Amino acid sequence: MLAMLILGIESSCDETAVAIVEDGVTILSSTIASTKDIFSSAGGVVPEDAARRQVEFILPVLHATLAEAKILPKDIDVIAVTRGPGLLGSLLVGTVTARTLSALWKKPLIGVHHTFGHLSSIWLHAESTPEFPSITLSASGGHTDLWYRTAHTNGKLLGSTRDDASGEAFDKGASMLGLPYPGGPSIAASAESGDEHTFALPIALSGEDTLDFSFSGLKTAFKNTIKDQKLKDNDPQLQSNLAASYQFAICGQLVDRIKRACKQYPEAKEVHLVGGVSANTRLRELVRHALPNTVVRTPESIRYCTDNAAMIAAAGYFMHQEKEGSALEEFETSATLPLDAFIS
Ligand code: KG4
Ligand code: ZN
């Protein structure tokens, strides 16, 4: 069978990314222009600025990706683009570009749900082929979901956050500590020299029979703890202890729900951790420690945990293979752009 080349485009937030992926697993090239450093002192993304940067970067990133893979437009089989959710202005840059290329190059276009992209990231350059059924945690700045997956395009959403996403909790916590955006890597770095048992922070919903998440109470508890400690700039050890305790509480909740899901679905063969938060080393350690007899997979590289276009291309490939030309309603987790507008 001939290999299928998918051009993926991701522009849902502050990364402008284009990738070319063969058969959903082999990355021929993947380019990411990130504007995170621009927003690091602002404490978060400014939507209008992010959209402006997307306009600036999209064509240079596209050209660089085609050149690196030594691929001509005629060699591309399908174009896949993130259709949402995300920042509307940023998303429009990617979707308009994809629709234009699709019309110009006469290639079919697939609209991919951003979360489905993250779920597919486990397959990129995986050492061995991942297996279903899986329990998958998808945790990022915009969502925190737990899935029971039986195929790429078949799954059941077991639980979601009832308020903030876990990545957002990292971002807000970092800002409270005076650490730069994005908060996940900043907190993780500060936590390395801290003691995670210094402050006991709450694990939300641990008394409830649920696979949902909640982080807003933890954020408030953290804010109060910082206030009580009268954190000063010149006490890096206290800052590290706070960061470590906060990281431990976020990860603790994620691990607790994964463990419950594995108990409820003993037929699950593997646990997958995806999304920006899956880059967290402590989370990986805690999950592996809690489930010593389970195959726990994370994306092959940290680059594929956070937003990238290779995962969108991979997702487009799996959608094409399993559900050619049709929508993916079961992966809808929130209101987004109309899917039909982006499928031809
Ligand atoms: O998947 P992603 O790149 O974008 C969204 O879909 O939101 O995830 C970004 C989120 C941010 O909130 C960031 O703080 C978090 O992932 N993140 C981390 C780490 N690296 C990124 N959280 C914890 N530990 C990390 N090492
Ligand atoms: Zn993401």
Coordinates of C-alpha atoms and ligand atoms in Angstrom, one line a residue, residues 12 114 118 140 143 276 305-307 311, ligand 2:
S12 CA -5.1 27.2 18.2
H114 CA -7.5 19.8 19.1
H118 CA -3.2 15.3 21.6
S140 CA -3.2 20.8 28.9
H143 CA -8.7 21.0 29.0
G276 CA 1.3 19.8 27.7
C305 CA 3.3 16.8 24.5
T306 CA 2.8 20.5 24.0
D307 CA 1.0 21.9 20.9
M311 CA -0.2 15.3 16.2
Ligands
ZN2 ZN -2.9 21.5 23.3

